[in-house]
Amino acid sequence: MALIEVEGNYPKRIGNYVIYESRGQMIIRSISGFTTKGLKSAKKYERCRENATEFGKVSSLCKVIRMCLKGILPKQNNLAVVNSLTKKMRTVMTCDSTSERGKRTLAIALQTIEAKKMLEGYYFNPVAAIDLHCSISDCLEVNATSLTFPKKANYLGAKVHCFTFNFTTQEAQLTSSAICFYGKKHLPDYLHLPIVAHATKSTGIVFTILELGFFSYTGGAFVPVADDSSKVVKVVDVATD
């Protein structure tokens, strides 16, 4: 590839070279020989095919997970939620060290302690990925001192979810606690939320998820803020059933 100077009209192709403009500069480079057929069969594109196969598997599973958690995830920042989860799960898949590249799966990866640890502390809404310390004993304790209320919000709503997902069969079950409301003026430094037991009929990876949303109390009712980009949805624990 090289930079060239061209005046007036110029040919797009000269022999085995192509000429094109990029960022205000004229560039000439040799033709790569890339074709769709080559991508599907050529040995030099084998790594591309492997990555594409695994990316497809991850994207498909992430979509199923997002649909299962549709009522929990924020309606705002949807693209950020999608991209963040796919990127995270793609990294988690590399914990499958027993399968060949292109054949690795999240089901095998998440049998490892390393993969589970990678998902603990994950924020489904990257825009609201604040430094929020949580610990589990007989309840879920949340340090609320770092929370910031958005405009027009005067209440915090907190829920704990137990999400069981089988990465092989894609079977899922979600159980949730009742919502607890805390006024902005009287928000304690630490929230103590009940732990939700996982469903006994389902098997797979068990995620304990914390959901924190903001509300305004008007007309005798708690109304979610219109812009829910401030909603915190955090994985606080990952285990195998």
PDB file of C-alpha atoms in Angstrom, residues 25 38 55 57 65 82 84 116 128 138 140 149 163 201 204 216 231 240:
ATOM      1  CA  GLN A  25      -5.525  10.903   0.629  1.00  0.00           C
ATOM      2  CA  GLY A  38     -12.368 -18.129  -0.344  1.00  0.00           C
ATOM      3  CA  PHE A  55     -19.555 -15.394  17.727  1.00  0.00           C
ATOM      4  CA  LYS A  57     -23.280 -19.138  19.102  1.00  0.00           C
ATOM      5  CA  ILE A  65     -30.839 -14.408  27.986  1.00  0.00           C
ATOM      6  CA  VAL A  82     -26.497  -5.970  23.724  1.00  0.00           C
ATOM      7  CA  SER A  84     -21.617  -5.399  26.387  1.00  0.00           C
ATOM      8  CA  LYS A 116     -18.069 -17.945  36.952  1.00  0.00           C
ATOM      9  CA  ALA A 128     -24.824   2.421  35.249  1.00  0.00           C
ATOM     10  CA  ASP A 138     -28.318 -14.699  55.153  1.00  0.00           C
ATOM     11  CA  LEU A 140     -27.949  -9.562  50.230  1.00  0.00           C
ATOM     12  CA  PHE A 149     -30.608   9.693  42.262  1.00  0.00           C
ATOM     13  CA  PHE A 163     -32.097 -16.584  37.245  1.00  0.00           C
ATOM     14  CA  LYS A 201     -37.315 -27.810  38.692  1.00  0.00           C
ATOM     15  CA  GLY A 204     -28.018 -24.968  34.977  1.00  0.00           C
ATOM     16  CA  SER A 216     -41.062   9.179  41.756  1.00  0.00           C
ATOM     17  CA  LYS A 231     -31.072   1.425  36.390  1.00  0.00           C
ATOM     18  CA  THR A 240     -23.975 -24.263  39.364  1.00  0.00           C
TER      19      THR A 240
END
